[in-house]
Short mmCIF file of C-alpha atoms in Angstrom, two decimals:
data_model
loop_
_atom_site.label_atom_id
_atom_site.label_comp_id
_atom_site.label_asym_id
_atom_site.label_seq_id
_atom_site.Cartn_x
_atom_site.Cartn_y
_atom_site.Cartn_z
CA MET A 1 168.91 19.55 13.97
CA SER A 2 166.16 19.60 11.35
CA THR A 3 163.67 22.46 11.18
CA THR A 4 159.92 21.87 11.00
CA SER A 5 157.72 24.49 9.36
CA PHE A 6 154.17 25.49 10.24
CA ASP A 7 151.62 28.06 9.14
CA LEU A 8 151.32 29.15 12.77
CA ILE A 9 153.32 28.64 15.95
CA VAL A 10 151.59 29.45 19.24
CA ILE A 11 153.93 30.09 22.17
CA GLY A 12 152.14 29.15 25.39
CA ALA A 13 149.39 26.60 26.03
CA GLY A 14 147.35 28.52 28.57
CA PRO A 15 143.73 29.53 27.85
CA GLY A 16 144.74 32.04 25.19
CA GLY A 17 147.35 29.82 23.53
CA TYR A 18 145.73 26.41 23.38
CA ILE A 19 142.38 27.85 22.28
CA ALA A 20 144.10 29.91 19.54
CA ALA A 21 145.95 26.80 18.33
CA ILE A 22 142.75 24.74 18.15
CA ARG A 23 140.78 27.46 16.34
CA ALA A 24 143.59 27.97 13.83
CA ALA A 25 143.71 24.22 13.17
CA GLN A 26 139.92 24.22 12.65
CA LEU A 27 140.47 26.92 10.02
CA GLY A 28 142.85 24.67 8.07
CA MET A 29 146.27 25.88 9.25
CA SER A 30 149.19 23.64 10.17
CA VAL A 31 149.74 24.57 13.82
CA ALA A 32 152.38 24.00 16.49
CA CYS A 33 151.96 24.92 20.13
CA VAL A 34 154.97 25.18 22.44
CA ASP A 35 154.68 25.19 26.22
CA ALA A 36 157.21 24.62 29.02
CA TRP A 37 154.95 23.52 31.90
CA LYS A 38 155.67 20.07 33.35
CA THR A 39 154.21 17.99 36.14
CA GLN A 40 156.39 17.05 39.11
CA ASP A 41 157.11 13.72 37.43
CA GLY A 42 158.24 15.42 34.23
CA LYS A 43 155.15 14.98 32.05
CA PRO A 44 153.81 17.80 29.84
CA ALA A 45 151.26 19.98 31.65
CA PRO A 46 149.56 22.30 29.13
CA GLY A 47 147.00 24.76 30.43
CA GLY A 48 149.27 27.49 31.76
CA THR A 49 148.82 29.24 35.09
CA CYS A 50 145.04 28.87 34.86
CA THR A 51 145.05 25.09 34.77
CA ASN A 52 148.16 24.37 36.82
CA VAL A 53 148.29 26.97 39.61
CA GLY A 54 145.35 29.28 39.06
CA CYS A 55 141.70 29.07 38.11
CA ILE A 56 141.26 25.29 38.15
CA PRO A 57 143.12 24.22 41.33
CA SER A 58 141.83 27.20 43.30
CA LYS A 59 138.23 26.31 42.41
CA ALA A 60 138.88 22.71 43.43
CA LEU A 61 140.09 23.86 46.87
CA LEU A 62 137.27 26.36 47.18
CA GLN A 63 134.78 23.55 46.55
CA SER A 64 136.41 21.23 49.08
CA SER A 65 136.61 23.92 51.74
CA GLU A 66 133.02 24.97 51.09
CA HIS A 67 131.84 21.39 51.58
CA PHE A 68 133.72 21.28 54.89
CA GLU A 69 132.23 24.55 56.09
CA HIS A 70 128.73 23.47 55.10
CA ALA A 71 129.14 20.22 57.01
CA ARG A 72 130.43 22.05 60.08
CA GLU A 73 128.09 25.05 60.08
CA HIS A 74 124.94 24.21 58.14
CA PHE A 75 124.22 20.48 57.85
CA ALA A 76 122.41 20.45 61.21
CA GLU A 77 119.84 22.90 59.77
CA HIS A 78 118.92 20.20 57.24
CA GLY A 79 118.65 17.49 59.88
CA ILE A 80 121.97 15.93 58.93
CA SER A 81 124.17 14.68 61.77
CA THR A 82 127.83 14.14 60.96
CA GLY A 83 129.52 13.53 64.29
CA LYS A 84 133.05 14.80 64.76
CA LEU A 85 134.44 16.39 61.60
CA SER A 86 138.03 16.34 60.43
CA MET A 87 139.79 17.63 57.35
CA ASP A 88 142.33 15.49 55.52
CA VAL A 89 144.33 18.24 53.82
CA ALA A 90 146.56 15.74 52.00
CA ARG A 91 143.50 14.10 50.46
CA MET A 92 142.07 17.49 49.51
CA LEU A 93 145.33 18.41 47.77
CA ALA A 94 145.41 15.05 46.02
CA ARG A 95 141.92 15.65 44.65
CA LYS A 96 143.00 19.10 43.49
CA ALA A 97 145.99 17.55 41.70
CA GLU A 98 143.72 15.00 40.01
CA VAL A 99 141.42 17.77 38.75
CA VAL A 100 144.45 19.59 37.33
CA LYS A 101 145.71 16.38 35.70
CA GLN A 102 142.34 15.79 34.04
CA ASN A 103 142.47 19.26 32.53
CA ASN A 104 146.09 18.79 31.36
CA GLU A 105 145.18 15.53 29.69
CA GLY A 106 142.05 17.07 28.20
CA ILE A 107 144.11 19.72 26.40
CA LEU A 108 146.55 17.13 25.07
CA TYR A 109 143.56 15.15 23.77
CA LEU A 110 142.17 18.25 22.06
CA PHE A 111 145.54 18.90 20.40
CA LYS A 112 145.58 15.36 19.05
CA LYS A 113 141.96 15.56 17.93
CA ASN A 114 142.59 18.83 16.06
CA LYS A 115 146.02 17.76 14.69
CA VAL A 116 147.94 20.46 16.59
CA SER A 117 151.63 19.54 16.99
CA PHE A 118 152.61 20.02 20.63
CA PHE A 119 156.19 20.64 21.79
CA ASN A 120 157.03 20.59 25.50
CA GLY A 121 159.83 23.06 26.16
CA LEU A 122 160.79 26.73 26.43
CA ALA A 123 160.28 28.67 23.19
CA SER A 124 162.68 31.48 22.23
CA PHE A 125 162.82 33.64 19.15
CA THR A 126 166.09 33.24 17.24
CA LYS A 127 165.63 35.25 14.05
CA ALA A 128 163.35 36.30 11.24
CA VAL A 129 163.64 34.06 8.19
CA GLU A 130 162.23 34.28 4.71
CA GLY A 131 158.47 34.11 5.01
CA GLY A 132 158.37 33.86 8.78
CA PHE A 133 160.26 33.37 12.02
CA GLU A 134 162.48 30.75 13.62
CA ILE A 135 161.71 29.48 17.11
CA GLN A 136 164.10 27.45 19.24
CA VAL A 137 162.48 24.97 21.62
CA SER A 138 164.77 23.97 24.48
CA GLY A 139 163.75 21.01 26.57
CA ASP A 140 164.21 17.28 26.73
CA LYS A 141 163.99 17.19 22.93
CA PRO A 142 165.39 20.44 21.46
CA GLU A 143 163.65 21.52 18.27
CA ALA A 144 163.97 24.29 15.70
CA LEU A 145 160.63 25.41 14.30
CA THR A 146 159.66 28.00 11.72
CA GLY A 147 156.28 29.64 11.47
CA LYS A 148 154.76 31.99 8.95
CA GLN A 149 152.76 33.54 11.79
CA ILE A 150 153.41 33.56 15.54
CA ILE A 151 151.01 34.08 18.45
CA ILE A 152 152.64 34.89 21.80
CA ALA A 153 150.50 33.70 24.72
CA THR A 154 153.06 33.38 27.51
CA GLY A 155 150.82 34.65 30.31
CA SER A 156 151.89 36.31 33.53
CA SER A 157 153.81 35.69 36.74
CA PRO A 158 153.03 36.68 40.35
CA ARG A 159 154.47 40.00 41.51
CA ALA A 160 156.66 39.73 44.61
CA LEU A 161 157.02 42.33 47.34
CA PRO A 162 160.26 44.29 46.85
CA GLY A 163 162.99 42.54 48.82
CA VAL A 164 160.72 39.66 49.82
CA PRO A 165 161.09 36.86 47.26
CA PHE A 166 158.71 33.92 47.13
CA ASP A 167 160.16 30.86 48.83
CA GLU A 168 156.84 28.96 48.49
CA ASN A 169 157.26 27.76 52.06
CA ILE A 170 156.66 30.81 54.24
CA VAL A 171 156.18 33.56 51.63
CA LEU A 172 153.74 32.17 49.09
CA SER A 173 152.56 33.10 45.63
CA ASN A 174 149.34 31.58 44.32
CA ASP A 175 151.45 28.50 43.51
CA GLY A 176 152.55 27.83 47.09
CA ALA A 177 149.22 28.93 48.55
CA LEU A 178 147.57 26.05 46.68
CA ASP A 179 149.88 23.50 48.29
CA ILE A 180 149.98 24.30 52.01
CA ALA A 181 150.41 20.88 53.61
CA SER A 182 148.41 21.59 56.77
CA VAL A 183 146.04 24.30 57.93
CA PRO A 184 148.12 27.20 59.31
CA LYS A 185 147.06 28.59 62.65
CA LYS A 186 147.63 32.15 61.47
CA LEU A 187 147.64 33.14 57.80
CA GLY A 188 148.50 36.56 56.44
CA VAL A 189 147.46 37.78 53.01
CA ILE A 190 148.85 40.94 51.41
CA GLY A 191 146.41 42.15 48.78
CA SER A 192 142.61 41.82 48.74
CA GLY A 193 142.23 41.11 45.05
CA VAL A 194 140.82 37.96 43.51
CA ILE A 195 143.68 35.64 44.49
CA GLY A 196 143.99 36.97 48.02
CA LEU A 197 140.28 36.73 48.75
CA GLU A 198 139.80 33.31 47.19
CA LEU A 199 142.79 31.61 48.80
CA GLY A 200 142.24 33.43 52.08
CA SER A 201 138.69 32.07 52.04
CA VAL A 202 139.89 28.50 51.44
CA TRP A 203 142.11 28.41 54.51
CA ARG A 204 139.74 30.42 56.72
CA ARG A 205 137.01 27.83 56.11
CA LEU A 206 139.40 25.10 57.17
CA GLY A 207 140.19 26.84 60.45
CA ALA A 208 142.99 29.35 59.83
CA ASP A 209 142.90 32.78 61.48
CA VAL A 210 143.21 34.93 58.34
CA THR A 211 144.16 38.60 58.15
CA VAL A 212 144.14 40.41 54.80
CA LEU A 213 146.21 43.59 54.49
CA GLU A 214 145.17 45.89 51.64
CA GLY A 215 146.91 49.11 50.62
CA MET A 216 143.88 50.70 48.96
CA PRO A 217 141.57 52.71 51.22
CA ALA A 218 138.47 51.15 49.67
CA PHE A 219 137.54 47.48 49.43
CA LEU A 220 137.31 46.11 45.86
CA PRO A 221 137.41 49.55 44.22
CA ALA A 222 136.91 48.01 40.77
CA ALA A 223 133.50 46.65 41.82
CA ASP A 224 130.32 48.66 42.25
CA GLU A 225 130.31 50.28 45.69
CA ALA A 226 127.03 48.64 46.72
CA ILE A 227 128.36 45.21 45.81
CA ALA A 228 131.72 45.78 47.52
CA LYS A 229 129.96 46.97 50.68
CA GLU A 230 127.71 43.91 50.78
CA ALA A 231 130.65 41.55 50.18
CA LYS A 232 132.76 43.21 52.88
CA LYS A 233 129.88 42.86 55.35
CA ALA A 234 129.64 39.13 54.56
CA PHE A 235 133.41 38.57 54.89
CA ASP A 236 133.47 40.43 58.21
CA LYS A 237 130.67 38.21 59.50
CA GLN A 238 132.61 35.10 58.44
CA GLY A 239 135.66 36.22 60.40
CA LEU A 240 137.87 37.09 57.43
CA LYS A 241 139.77 40.08 58.84
CA ILE A 242 140.37 42.73 56.17
CA GLU A 243 142.40 45.83 57.01
CA LEU A 244 142.26 48.62 54.42
CA GLY A 245 144.58 51.56 53.78
CA VAL A 246 147.68 49.86 55.21
CA LYS A 247 151.29 50.43 54.19
CA VAL A 248 153.57 47.42 54.54
CA GLU A 249 156.91 48.63 55.90
CA GLU A 250 158.89 45.41 56.37
CA VAL A 251 158.51 41.65 56.20
CA LYS A 252 160.86 39.43 58.20
CA THR A 253 160.84 35.67 57.75
CA SER A 254 162.11 32.77 59.80
CA LYS A 255 161.77 29.01 59.65
CA SER A 256 158.56 29.22 61.67
CA GLY A 257 156.79 32.10 59.95
CA ALA A 258 156.78 35.77 59.02
CA THR A 259 156.36 39.08 60.82
CA ILE A 260 154.82 41.99 58.92
CA GLN A 261 155.45 45.49 60.14
CA TYR A 262 152.90 47.92 58.72
CA THR A 263 151.21 51.24 59.24
CA ASP A 264 147.43 51.09 59.52
CA ALA A 265 144.88 53.49 58.04
CA LYS A 266 145.17 55.73 61.11
CA GLY A 267 148.93 56.01 60.73
CA LEU A 268 149.67 53.74 63.68
CA ALA A 269 152.51 51.21 63.59
CA GLN A 270 151.30 47.60 63.72
CA SER A 271 152.90 44.16 63.74
CA LEU A 272 151.39 40.90 62.53
CA LYS A 273 152.95 37.47 63.10
CA VAL A 274 151.79 34.64 60.83
CA ASP A 275 152.73 31.05 60.08
CA LYS A 276 152.30 31.57 56.33
CA LEU A 277 152.10 34.70 54.19
CA ILE A 278 150.33 34.85 50.82
CA VAL A 279 151.45 37.78 48.67
CA SER A 280 148.84 38.65 46.04
CA ILE A 281 149.67 42.16 44.88
CA GLY A 282 149.10 41.56 41.20
CA ARG A 283 150.81 39.86 38.31
CA VAL A 284 153.35 40.89 35.68
CA PRO A 285 153.58 39.89 31.99
CA HIS A 286 155.79 36.84 31.50
CA THR A 287 158.40 37.03 28.74
CA GLU A 288 161.37 35.39 30.47
CA GLY A 289 163.35 33.33 27.97
CA LEU A 290 161.21 34.44 25.03
CA LYS A 291 163.89 36.79 23.61
CA PRO A 292 161.45 39.08 21.78
CA GLU A 293 164.30 41.48 21.00
CA ALA A 294 165.71 38.92 18.57
CA VAL A 295 162.93 39.74 16.12
CA GLY A 296 162.18 43.32 17.22
CA VAL A 297 158.98 42.77 19.23
CA GLN A 298 158.40 45.87 21.35
CA LEU A 299 157.66 45.80 25.10
CA ASP A 300 156.17 48.62 27.17
CA GLU A 301 157.39 49.98 30.52
CA ARG A 302 155.54 47.18 32.39
CA GLY A 303 157.21 44.50 30.33
CA ALA A 304 154.00 43.77 28.43
CA ILE A 305 154.12 43.14 24.70
CA VAL A 306 152.83 46.18 22.83
CA VAL A 307 149.84 45.38 20.60
CA ASP A 308 147.18 47.30 18.72
CA GLY A 309 143.44 46.83 19.06
CA ASP A 310 143.61 43.63 16.99
CA CYS A 311 146.51 42.10 19.01
CA ARG A 312 149.16 42.80 16.35
CA THR A 313 152.65 43.45 17.73
CA SER A 314 155.19 45.89 16.31
CA VAL A 315 156.36 43.12 13.95
CA PRO A 316 154.02 42.07 11.10
CA GLY A 317 153.17 38.39 11.42
CA ILE A 318 153.63 38.28 15.19
CA TRP A 319 150.60 38.59 17.45
CA ALA A 320 150.14 38.47 21.23
CA VAL A 321 147.15 37.70 23.46
CA GLY A 322 146.15 37.26 27.10
CA ASP A 323 148.00 38.32 30.23
CA VAL A 324 151.16 39.26 28.32
CA VAL A 325 149.35 42.22 26.67
CA ARG A 326 147.16 45.13 27.83
CA GLY A 327 143.76 44.58 29.33
CA PRO A 328 142.40 42.52 32.21
CA MET A 329 144.35 39.39 33.17
CA LEU A 330 141.45 36.99 32.81
CA ALA A 331 141.46 33.51 31.28
CA HIS A 332 138.27 34.11 29.30
CA LYS A 333 139.62 37.39 27.91
CA ALA A 334 142.69 35.47 26.70
CA GLU A 335 140.47 32.81 25.09
CA GLU A 336 138.45 35.39 23.20
CA GLU A 337 141.59 37.13 21.96
CA GLY A 338 143.10 33.78 20.92
CA VAL A 339 140.06 32.88 18.83
CA ALA A 340 139.89 36.37 17.32
CA VAL A 341 143.55 36.35 16.27
CA ALA A 342 143.29 32.88 14.71
CA GLU A 343 140.32 34.10 12.70
CA ARG A 344 142.09 37.32 11.67
CA ILE A 345 145.07 35.32 10.44
CA ALA A 346 142.61 33.27 8.36
CA GLY A 347 141.17 36.45 6.83
CA GLN A 348 138.05 36.53 8.96
CA HIS A 349 136.83 39.27 11.27
CA GLY A 350 137.65 38.21 14.83
CA HIS A 351 135.71 39.99 17.55
CA VAL A 352 136.41 40.84 21.19
CA ASN A 353 134.15 43.27 23.04
CA PHE A 354 136.06 44.52 26.07
CA ASP A 355 132.90 46.20 27.36
CA THR A 356 131.20 42.85 27.95
CA ILE A 357 133.98 40.87 29.60
CA PRO A 358 132.67 39.54 32.93
CA TYR A 359 134.65 39.66 36.18
CA VAL A 360 134.19 36.96 38.83
CA ILE A 361 135.51 36.35 42.35
CA TYR A 362 134.72 32.82 43.56
CA THR A 363 134.40 33.55 47.26
CA SER A 364 131.29 32.89 49.31
CA PRO A 365 129.34 34.94 48.50
CA GLU A 366 130.48 34.97 44.90
CA ILE A 367 131.00 38.36 43.26
CA SER A 368 130.57 39.13 39.57
CA TRP A 369 129.99 42.08 37.33
CA VAL A 370 129.98 43.26 33.73
CA GLY A 371 129.92 46.77 32.31
CA LYS A 372 130.04 50.07 34.16
CA THR A 373 129.76 50.67 37.89
CA GLU A 374 127.60 53.41 39.34
CA GLN A 375 130.68 55.37 40.41
CA GLN A 376 132.13 55.19 36.87
CA LEU A 377 128.92 56.50 35.34
CA LYS A 378 128.78 59.35 37.85
CA ALA A 379 132.37 60.29 37.03
CA ASP A 380 131.59 60.20 33.30
CA GLY A 381 128.48 62.33 33.74
CA VAL A 382 126.19 59.66 32.26
CA ALA A 383 122.52 59.86 33.24
CA TYR A 384 121.38 56.49 34.51
CA LYS A 385 118.79 54.67 36.58
CA ALA A 386 119.41 51.65 38.78
CA GLY A 387 117.46 48.87 40.41
CA SER A 388 118.47 46.14 42.84
CA PHE A 389 116.87 43.09 44.40
CA PRO A 390 118.08 41.01 47.36
CA PHE A 391 118.51 37.23 47.41
CA LEU A 392 116.82 37.41 50.82
CA ALA A 393 113.47 37.75 49.00
CA ASN A 394 114.10 34.84 46.60
CA GLY A 395 112.49 31.46 47.26
CA ARG A 396 115.28 29.37 45.74
CA ALA A 397 117.91 31.22 47.79
CA ARG A 398 115.92 30.55 50.96
CA ALA A 399 115.68 26.86 50.06
CA LEU A 400 119.44 26.77 49.45
CA GLY A 401 120.01 28.45 52.80
CA ASP A 402 122.09 31.18 51.17
CA THR A 403 120.33 34.53 51.02
CA THR A 404 123.34 36.84 51.19
CA GLY A 405 123.67 39.54 48.56
CA LEU A 406 121.81 41.16 45.70
CA VAL A 407 121.65 41.83 41.98
CA LYS A 408 121.98 45.41 40.76
CA ILE A 409 121.19 46.56 37.22
CA ILE A 410 122.14 49.96 35.86
CA ALA A 411 120.50 51.27 32.69
CA ASP A 412 120.69 54.40 30.57
CA ALA A 413 118.21 56.98 31.85
CA LYS A 414 116.73 57.65 28.40
CA SER A 415 117.18 54.53 26.27
CA ASP A 416 116.96 51.97 29.11
CA GLU A 417 119.94 50.10 27.56
CA ILE A 418 121.74 48.06 30.22
CA LEU A 419 125.07 49.67 31.12
CA GLY A 420 126.16 47.38 33.93
CA VAL A 421 125.07 44.40 36.01
CA HIS A 422 126.58 43.69 39.42
CA ILE A 423 125.98 40.61 41.56
CA VAL A 424 127.05 39.44 45.00
CA GLY A 425 125.49 36.22 46.19
CA PRO A 426 125.01 32.52 45.44
CA GLN A 427 126.06 31.36 41.95
CA ALA A 428 126.95 34.91 40.85
CA SER A 429 129.53 33.40 38.48
CA GLU A 430 126.75 31.60 36.59
CA LEU A 431 124.11 34.34 36.80
CA ILE A 432 126.39 36.90 35.16
CA ALA A 433 126.17 35.06 31.80
CA GLU A 434 122.62 36.31 31.25
CA ALA A 435 123.82 39.86 31.80
CA VAL A 436 126.72 39.46 29.36
CA MET A 437 124.35 38.07 26.73
CA ALA A 438 121.89 40.90 27.29
CA MET A 439 124.56 43.59 27.03
CA GLU A 440 126.16 42.03 23.95
CA PHE A 441 122.79 42.33 22.20
CA LYS A 442 122.23 45.82 23.67
CA ALA A 443 119.17 44.75 25.62
CA SER A 444 117.21 47.13 27.81
CA ALA A 445 116.33 46.51 31.44
CA GLU A 446 112.76 46.17 30.21
CA ASP A 447 113.83 43.28 27.97
CA ILE A 448 115.08 41.25 30.95
CA ALA A 449 112.04 42.29 32.99
CA ARG A 450 109.73 40.93 30.26
CA ILE A 451 111.54 37.58 29.81
CA CYS A 452 109.99 34.63 31.64
CA HIS A 453 112.45 33.21 34.18
CA ALA A 454 111.85 29.73 35.61
CA HIS A 455 110.52 29.53 39.16
CA PRO A 456 111.98 28.93 41.65
CA THR A 457 115.47 29.94 40.47
CA LEU A 458 118.15 32.36 41.51
CA SER A 459 117.86 33.96 38.06
CA GLU A 460 114.55 35.46 39.15
CA VAL A 461 116.59 37.92 41.22
CA THR A 462 118.00 39.27 37.93
CA LYS A 463 114.48 39.67 36.55
CA GLU A 464 113.34 41.43 39.73
CA ALA A 465 116.35 43.76 39.63
CA ALA A 466 115.40 44.66 36.04
CA LEU A 467 111.86 45.38 37.21
CA ALA A 468 113.30 47.48 40.05
CA VAL A 469 115.04 49.73 37.51
CA ASP A 470 111.50 50.93 36.72
CA LYS A 471 110.53 50.75 40.43
CA ARG A 472 108.13 47.85 39.93
CA ALA A 473 109.74 44.83 41.59
CA LEU A 474 107.04 42.30 42.46
CA ASN A 475 108.45 40.31 45.38
CA PHE A 476 110.08 42.94 47.58
#
């Protein structure tokens, strides 16, 4: 077997990996990217968890289910008569698969355009060699590759409940939850994080009776308390049942479903029978088959690859980015790290500001935030001032028929520099970009308040929240 040499080998073609490979190629390096994902018919499927069983397919289902709910609940308000509605789940899943395929093919096109050599197979370290490292690619066409530099971008895997493995039929990870063949009558979700809330929302809209069991005593503790409270109120109104402070004692499965025995927040024993159970209790770094020990790459107690602030591992010449290292498991965080590492390898000064990474939950209402929460600032003893403005008082939101939620801006009490922006409401995922931009340039609340925002737009709520920081909102 001949060995092919490259300036850089990227292991993993998820958001961190494929973006790193493209940026490195733009900077003049010879680049290979290795990824093991395949479609059901055996074709390469670059894009990682995000494209194949995460961000992209979940958003496709969220969109389909939102259309269905709008038709059922809200079209009549607009004078639209639809007659009897039905949901073709098979067609919805087929559309989702087509969206995923388009993204897979888009990445392959970008590799070709940027002259990145792509290898479909599982990459494993074999040894360090003179001037670099040897990588074995096992797959339909085994290859031996050598790279002067290596970027590990192998992502993460869903965490299972102890003693309750995923069978992707009754007990589902995000993978199985995206492929339920028909709407379950009763759906259980363990974990009220991003995956649990988004996928629970999909199937609730389509008619499932959904119960979410969360171990934490507070709902969305990472979000600002005002935002979490508003979101919880909206989910309760929709009929998404969320039980907090529970302790799951036992899960029994059968061919027809699962029974969860748990203790509720009051210490009372409870039992929940469901047709399907989604387990979304977090994710773990994925290094299976990588064999990092072959070259001395160090892992921490969680199984994550140990890196410094610039994503260097314990071995010079080997880097790691994304879910497989410390920090939030977010696709856009992985992308930023991938670009930064490619630029560092090229001798440039790559940049990732962890303080301005946005968080988004694509439920209805959407939830997003960037920077510090009010409770964090209180705990840190930082003097601050805050202002909020409701979508209820916004003309565009009224026209859309979606007035749930608010924008909250927190600024330094003395300098007025924005410390955090928190949104729950329509298009929060898009509105947060203005806040990220403002914080990256260290803008003050006054800066946003003084910027002309188009009327009528949802972005005016951000402007009004900035005005409210100084207690001078104009429309509420």
